[in-house]
C-alpha positions as semicolon CSV with decimal commas, in nm:
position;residue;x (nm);y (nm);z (nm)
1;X;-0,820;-1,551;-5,064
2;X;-0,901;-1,607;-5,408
3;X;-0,581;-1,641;-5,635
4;X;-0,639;-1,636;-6,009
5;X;-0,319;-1,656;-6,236
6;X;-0,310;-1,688;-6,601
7;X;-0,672;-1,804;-6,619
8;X;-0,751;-1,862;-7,004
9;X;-1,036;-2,006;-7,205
10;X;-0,980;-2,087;-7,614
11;X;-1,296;-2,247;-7,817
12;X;-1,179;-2,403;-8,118
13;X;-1,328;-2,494;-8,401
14;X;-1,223;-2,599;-8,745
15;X;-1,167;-2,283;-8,917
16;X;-1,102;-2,082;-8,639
17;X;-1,027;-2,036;-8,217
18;X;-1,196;-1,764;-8,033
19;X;-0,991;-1,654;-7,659
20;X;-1,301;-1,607;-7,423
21;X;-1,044;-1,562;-7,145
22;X;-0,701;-1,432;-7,194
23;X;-0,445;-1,468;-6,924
24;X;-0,651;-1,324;-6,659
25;X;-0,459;-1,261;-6,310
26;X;-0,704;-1,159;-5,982
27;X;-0,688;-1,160;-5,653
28;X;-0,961;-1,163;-5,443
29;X;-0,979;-1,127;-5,049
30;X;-1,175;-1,358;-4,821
31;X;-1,553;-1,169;-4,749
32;X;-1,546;-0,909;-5,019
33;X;-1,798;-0,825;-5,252
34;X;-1,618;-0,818;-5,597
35;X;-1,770;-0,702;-5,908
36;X;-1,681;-0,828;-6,246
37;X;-1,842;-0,592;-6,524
38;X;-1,812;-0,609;-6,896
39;X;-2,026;-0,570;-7,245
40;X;-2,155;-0,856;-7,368
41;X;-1,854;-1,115;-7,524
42;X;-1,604;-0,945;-7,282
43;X;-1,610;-1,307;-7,092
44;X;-1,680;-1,239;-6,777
45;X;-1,992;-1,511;-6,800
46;X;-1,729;-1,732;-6,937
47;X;-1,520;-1,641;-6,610
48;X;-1,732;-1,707;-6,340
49;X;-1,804;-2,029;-6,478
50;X;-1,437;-2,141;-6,495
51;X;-1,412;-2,090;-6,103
52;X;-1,594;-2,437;-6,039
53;X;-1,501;-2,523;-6,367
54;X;-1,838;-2,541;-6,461
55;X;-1,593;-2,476;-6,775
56;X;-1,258;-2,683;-6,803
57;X;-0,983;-2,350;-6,840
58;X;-0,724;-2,432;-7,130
59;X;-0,443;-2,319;-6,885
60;X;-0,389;-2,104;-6,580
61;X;-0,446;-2,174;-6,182
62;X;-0,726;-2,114;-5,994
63;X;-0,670;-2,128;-5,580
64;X;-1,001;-2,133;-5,334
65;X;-0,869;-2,147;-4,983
66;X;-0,513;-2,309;-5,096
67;X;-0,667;-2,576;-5,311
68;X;-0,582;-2,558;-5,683
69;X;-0,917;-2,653;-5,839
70;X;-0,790;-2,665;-6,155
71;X;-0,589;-3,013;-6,030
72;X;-0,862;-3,168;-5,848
73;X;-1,021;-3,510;-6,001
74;X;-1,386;-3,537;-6,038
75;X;-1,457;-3,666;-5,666
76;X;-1,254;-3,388;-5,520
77;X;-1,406;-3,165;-5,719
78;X;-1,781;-3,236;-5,656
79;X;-1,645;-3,233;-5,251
80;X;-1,510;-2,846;-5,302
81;X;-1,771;-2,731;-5,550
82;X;-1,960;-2,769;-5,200
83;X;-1,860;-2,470;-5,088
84;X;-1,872;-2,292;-5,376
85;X;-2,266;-2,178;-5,427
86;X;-2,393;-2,034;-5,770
87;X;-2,739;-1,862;-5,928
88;X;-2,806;-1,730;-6,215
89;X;-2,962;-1,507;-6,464
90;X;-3,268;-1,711;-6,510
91;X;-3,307;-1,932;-6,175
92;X;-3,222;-2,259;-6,315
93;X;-3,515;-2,390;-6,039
94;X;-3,668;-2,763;-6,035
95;X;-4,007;-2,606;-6,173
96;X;-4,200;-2,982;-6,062
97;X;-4,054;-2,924;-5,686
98;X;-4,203;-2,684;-5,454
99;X;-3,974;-2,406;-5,249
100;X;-3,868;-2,613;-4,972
101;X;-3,769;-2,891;-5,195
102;X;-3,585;-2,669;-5,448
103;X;-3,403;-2,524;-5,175
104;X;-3,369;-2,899;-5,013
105;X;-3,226;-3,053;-5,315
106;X;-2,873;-2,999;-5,280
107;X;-2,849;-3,126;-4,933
108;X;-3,044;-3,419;-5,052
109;X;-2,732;-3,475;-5,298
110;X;-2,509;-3,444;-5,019
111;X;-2,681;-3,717;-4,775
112;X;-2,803;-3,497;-4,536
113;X;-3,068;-3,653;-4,355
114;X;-3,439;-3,553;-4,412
115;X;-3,531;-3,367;-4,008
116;X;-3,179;-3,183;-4,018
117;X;-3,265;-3,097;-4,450
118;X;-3,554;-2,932;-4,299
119;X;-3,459;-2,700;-4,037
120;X;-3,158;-2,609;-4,221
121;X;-3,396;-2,563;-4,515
122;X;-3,638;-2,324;-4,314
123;X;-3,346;-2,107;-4,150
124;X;-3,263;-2,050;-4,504
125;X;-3,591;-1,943;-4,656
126;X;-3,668;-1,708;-4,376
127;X;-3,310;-1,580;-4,404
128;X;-3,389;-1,507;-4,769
129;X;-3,752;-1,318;-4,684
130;X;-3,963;-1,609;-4,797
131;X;-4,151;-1,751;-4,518
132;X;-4,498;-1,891;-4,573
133;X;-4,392;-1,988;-4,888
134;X;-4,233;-2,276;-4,854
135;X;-4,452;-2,493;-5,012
136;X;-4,528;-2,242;-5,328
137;X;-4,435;-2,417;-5,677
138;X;-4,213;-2,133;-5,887
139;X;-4,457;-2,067;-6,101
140;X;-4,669;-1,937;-5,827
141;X;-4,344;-1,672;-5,749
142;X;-4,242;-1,335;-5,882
143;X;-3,902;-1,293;-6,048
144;X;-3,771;-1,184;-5,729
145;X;-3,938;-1,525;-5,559
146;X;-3,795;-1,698;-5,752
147;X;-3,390;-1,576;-5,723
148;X;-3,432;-1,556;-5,334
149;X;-3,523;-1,964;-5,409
150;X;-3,160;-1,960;-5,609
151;X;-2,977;-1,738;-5,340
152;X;-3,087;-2,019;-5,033
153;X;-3,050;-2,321;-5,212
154;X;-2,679;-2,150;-5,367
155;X;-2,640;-2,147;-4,966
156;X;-2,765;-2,502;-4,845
157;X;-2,400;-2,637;-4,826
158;X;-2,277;-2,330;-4,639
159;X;-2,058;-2,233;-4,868
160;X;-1,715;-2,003;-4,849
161;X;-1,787;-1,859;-5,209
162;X;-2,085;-1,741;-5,371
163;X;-2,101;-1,666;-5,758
164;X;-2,349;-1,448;-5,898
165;X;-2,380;-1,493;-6,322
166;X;-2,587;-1,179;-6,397
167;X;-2,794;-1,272;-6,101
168;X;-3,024;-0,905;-6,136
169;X;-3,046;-0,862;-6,539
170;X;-3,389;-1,037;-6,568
171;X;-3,542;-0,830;-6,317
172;X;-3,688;-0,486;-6,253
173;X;-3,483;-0,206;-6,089
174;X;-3,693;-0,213;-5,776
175;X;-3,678;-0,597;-5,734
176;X;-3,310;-0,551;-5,838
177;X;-3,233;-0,310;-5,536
178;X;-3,442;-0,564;-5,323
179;X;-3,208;-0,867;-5,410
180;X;-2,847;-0,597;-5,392
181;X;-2,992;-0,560;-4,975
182;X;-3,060;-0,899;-4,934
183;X;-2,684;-1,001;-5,088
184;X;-2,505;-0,743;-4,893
185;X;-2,742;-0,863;-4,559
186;X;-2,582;-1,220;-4,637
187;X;-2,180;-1,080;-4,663
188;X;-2,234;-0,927;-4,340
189;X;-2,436;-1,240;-4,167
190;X;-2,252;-1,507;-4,319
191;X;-1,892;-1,342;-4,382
192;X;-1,891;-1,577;-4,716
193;X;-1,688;-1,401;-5,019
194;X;-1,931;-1,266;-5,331
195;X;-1,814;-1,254;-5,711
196;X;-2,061;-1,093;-5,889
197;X;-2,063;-1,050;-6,254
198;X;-2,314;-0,790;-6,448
199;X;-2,322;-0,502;-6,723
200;X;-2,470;-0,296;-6,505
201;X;-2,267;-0,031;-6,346
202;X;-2,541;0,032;-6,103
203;X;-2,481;-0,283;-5,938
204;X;-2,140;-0,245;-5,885
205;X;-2,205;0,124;-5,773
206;X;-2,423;0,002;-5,523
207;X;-2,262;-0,338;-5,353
208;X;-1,934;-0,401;-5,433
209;X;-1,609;-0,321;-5,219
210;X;-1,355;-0,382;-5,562
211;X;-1,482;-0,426;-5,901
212;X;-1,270;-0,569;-6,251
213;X;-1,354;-0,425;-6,570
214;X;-1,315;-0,666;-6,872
215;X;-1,282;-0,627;-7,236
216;X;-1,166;-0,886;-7,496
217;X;-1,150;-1,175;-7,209
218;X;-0,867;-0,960;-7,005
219;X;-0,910;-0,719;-6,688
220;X;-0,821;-0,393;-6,877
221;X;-0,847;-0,221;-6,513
222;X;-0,911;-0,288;-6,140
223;X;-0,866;-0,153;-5,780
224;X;-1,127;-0,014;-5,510
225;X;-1,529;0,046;-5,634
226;X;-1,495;0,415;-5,498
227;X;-1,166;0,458;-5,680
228;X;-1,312;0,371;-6,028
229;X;-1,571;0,569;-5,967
230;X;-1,375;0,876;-5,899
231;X;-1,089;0,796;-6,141
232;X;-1,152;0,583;-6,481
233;X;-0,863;0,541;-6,702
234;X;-1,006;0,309;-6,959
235;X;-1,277;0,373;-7,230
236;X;-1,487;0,090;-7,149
237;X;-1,475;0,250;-6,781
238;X;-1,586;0,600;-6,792
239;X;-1,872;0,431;-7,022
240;X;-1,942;0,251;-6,752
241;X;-1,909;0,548;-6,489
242;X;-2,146;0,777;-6,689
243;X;-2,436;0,546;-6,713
244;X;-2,444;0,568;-6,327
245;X;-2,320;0,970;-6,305
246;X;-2,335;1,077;-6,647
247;X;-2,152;1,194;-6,889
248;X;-1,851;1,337;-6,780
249;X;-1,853;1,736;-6,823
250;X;-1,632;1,880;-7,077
251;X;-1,485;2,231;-7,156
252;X;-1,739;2,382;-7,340
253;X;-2,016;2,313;-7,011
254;X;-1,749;2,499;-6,772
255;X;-1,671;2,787;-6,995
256;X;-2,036;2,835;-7,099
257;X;-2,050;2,816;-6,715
258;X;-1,766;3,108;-6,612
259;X;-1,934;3,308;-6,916
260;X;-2,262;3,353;-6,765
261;X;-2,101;3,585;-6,424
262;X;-1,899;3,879;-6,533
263;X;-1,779;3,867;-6,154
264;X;-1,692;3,645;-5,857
265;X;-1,502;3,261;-5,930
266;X;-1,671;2,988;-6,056
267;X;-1,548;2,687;-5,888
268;X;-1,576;2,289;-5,892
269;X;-1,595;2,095;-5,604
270;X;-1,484;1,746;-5,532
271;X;-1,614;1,567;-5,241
272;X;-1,479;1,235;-5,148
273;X;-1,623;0,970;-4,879
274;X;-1,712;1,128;-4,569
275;X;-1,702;1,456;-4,682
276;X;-2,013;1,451;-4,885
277;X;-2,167;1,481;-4,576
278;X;-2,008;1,822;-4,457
279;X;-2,256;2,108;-4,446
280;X;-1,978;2,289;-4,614
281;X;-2,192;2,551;-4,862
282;X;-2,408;2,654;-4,522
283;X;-2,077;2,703;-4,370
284;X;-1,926;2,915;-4,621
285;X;-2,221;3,121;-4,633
286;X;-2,225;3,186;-4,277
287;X;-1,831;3,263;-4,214
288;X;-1,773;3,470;-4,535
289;X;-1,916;3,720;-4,646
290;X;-1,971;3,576;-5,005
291;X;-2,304;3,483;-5,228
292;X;-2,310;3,100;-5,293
293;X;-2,497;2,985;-5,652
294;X;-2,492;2,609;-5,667
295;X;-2,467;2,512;-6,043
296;X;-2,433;2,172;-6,133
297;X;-2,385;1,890;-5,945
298;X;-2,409;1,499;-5,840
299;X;-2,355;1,303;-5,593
300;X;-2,376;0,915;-5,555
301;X;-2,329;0,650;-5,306
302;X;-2,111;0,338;-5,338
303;X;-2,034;0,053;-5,122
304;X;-1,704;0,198;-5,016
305;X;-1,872;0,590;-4,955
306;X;-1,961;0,854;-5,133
307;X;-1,835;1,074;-5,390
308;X;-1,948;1,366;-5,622
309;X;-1,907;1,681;-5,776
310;X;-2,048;2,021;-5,755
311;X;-2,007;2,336;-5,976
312;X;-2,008;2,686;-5,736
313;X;-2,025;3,023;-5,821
314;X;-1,884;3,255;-5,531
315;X;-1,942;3,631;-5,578
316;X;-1,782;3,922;-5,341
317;X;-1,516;4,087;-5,316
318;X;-1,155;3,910;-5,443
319;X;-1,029;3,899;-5,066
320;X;-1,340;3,669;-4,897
321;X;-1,332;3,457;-5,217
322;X;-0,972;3,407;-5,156
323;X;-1,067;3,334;-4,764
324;X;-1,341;3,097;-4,844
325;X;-1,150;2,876;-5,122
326;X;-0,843;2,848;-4,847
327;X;-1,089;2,742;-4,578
328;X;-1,215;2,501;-4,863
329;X;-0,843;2,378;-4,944
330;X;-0,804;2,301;-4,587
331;X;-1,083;2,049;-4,589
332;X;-1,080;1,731;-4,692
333;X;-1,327;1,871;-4,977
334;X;-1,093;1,905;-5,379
335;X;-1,113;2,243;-5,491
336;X;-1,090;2,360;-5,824
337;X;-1,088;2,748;-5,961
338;X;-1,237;2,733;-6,276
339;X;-1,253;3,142;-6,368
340;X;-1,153;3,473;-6,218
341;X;-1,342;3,807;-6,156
342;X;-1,238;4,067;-6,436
């Protein structure tokens, strides 16, 4: 566990103070992946780097497996930073060493000696999909090369934490999928707990178990990655939402919707986890005897399952429309009557 309490950052300066952090209270669990997403200046950046106080926090507590880090002295520290592995936006890689020795270097730090550096080394960079490239200089890489050189060497100590600043921004969204799998392959091979900060909704959409929204330097909202999804309270959050699903539909779609059939219900449906997975319209259309227009709808995947909506138009006679939305109700599928028949 992860406990983060009061966690604040202030820059001052002569004229003025800016709060990149503000009281910022988080728990995280031992082998999630959690997602920290925010514009740019909402301080998550700021954040990650105050949890190996890479940045010194002005106040607050910050507990990794019991351990207050924000108490350590310098030699504890560099003993605990150990375990807590780190890449970034832009690689930060040795560009005058070669694969294995970028990957090597932090185990050189920590007086391992050379023959066990290198077979730890090489279980690491074919963990991390780079084998027969060991000796490849990062200019010779792709972008994608190159952050599977970050993730391995971020792992050379074994660490219990891994932090991810932006770790997907500065690459394309096919490379950017690529590196999501290969993260996700190491929670579930290595158990180790993931913080992972972006402005990318995507990447939250399609990794992460819990997910923080911030704004200002403060979590403004928090909780399950399928839950936000389904239920945003906060501005910044349904922003966020639509640039994965869209922009939320609004009253003028569903009555332009319910005007177009002078007959027959017009209905939305929610599905929720495993549900999305029901054949439930091929079902309907088989047991009632009721014509099925599918509308509008979308569905995406998260880390946590699935969830989506889908607009319905259901035409027959009042009593099998009544039948097929109570066979609906009883499902684990939300229903929602959005017109009548006349």
């Amino acid at each position: 566990m992860i406990s983060i309490k009061s966690l604040s950052k202030i820059y001052k300066s002569k004229h003025n103070e800016v709060k990149a952090v503000d009281h910022l209270n988080l728990n995280i669990k031992n082998g999630e992946i959690f997602g920290v997403i925010g514009y740019s200046g909402a301080g998550k950046s700021t954040f990650i780097r105050l949890l190996n106080r890479l940045e010194e926090p002005t106040e607050g507590e910050i507990t990794i497996n019991g351990k207050d880090i924000t108490k350590l002295g310098s030699r504890s520290l560099r003993k605990e930073r150990q375990k807590i592995g780190m890449i970034f936006q832009h690689f930060n890689l040795l560009w005058s060493r070669t694969v294995l020795e970028n990957i090597s270097f932090p185990l050189e730090i920590a007086g391992v000696p050379r023959d066990e550096r290198k077979k730890k080394v090489l279980e690491l960079i074919k963990l991390v999909g780079l084998s027969g490239r060991e000796n490849y200089y990062p200019s010779q890489l792709s972008g994608g090369q190159k952050q599977r050189v970050g993730i391995a060497r971020a792992l050379a100590n074994d660490p219990d934490v891994l932090l991810c600043d932006e770790a997907t921004s500065a690459l394309d969204p096919q490379t950017t999928d690529d590196i999501l799998d290969l993260l996700v392959d190491i929670n579930n091979k290595l158990g180790l707990t993931i913080i992972l900060i972006t402005h990318e909704m995507h990447v939250i959409q399609k990794i992460c178990h819990r997910v923080a929204v911030m704004e200002g330097g403060k979590v403004i909202e928090q909780g399950d990655a399928l839950d936000v999804f389904m239920h945003p309270k906060e501005k910044t959050t349904k922003r966020f939402v639509q640039q994965v699903m869209g922009p939320e539909q609004d009253q003028a779609f569903i009555e332009s919707l319910i005007k177009s059939y002078e007959s027959g219900k017009v209905v939305r449906l929610h599905f929720v986890g495993e549900s999305t997975n029901q054949a439930l319209i091929s079902e309907l259309s088989k047991t009632f005897d009721i014509n099925i227009n599918i509308l509008q709808g979308n569905i995406t995947q998260t880390q946590e399952g699935a969830y989506g909506t889908l607009f319905v138009h259901l035409d027959g006679t009042n009593e099998e429309i009544e039948k097929a939305i109570n066979f609906i109700s009883k499902t684990s599928v939300e229903v929602e009557v959005q017109s009548y028949a006349e």
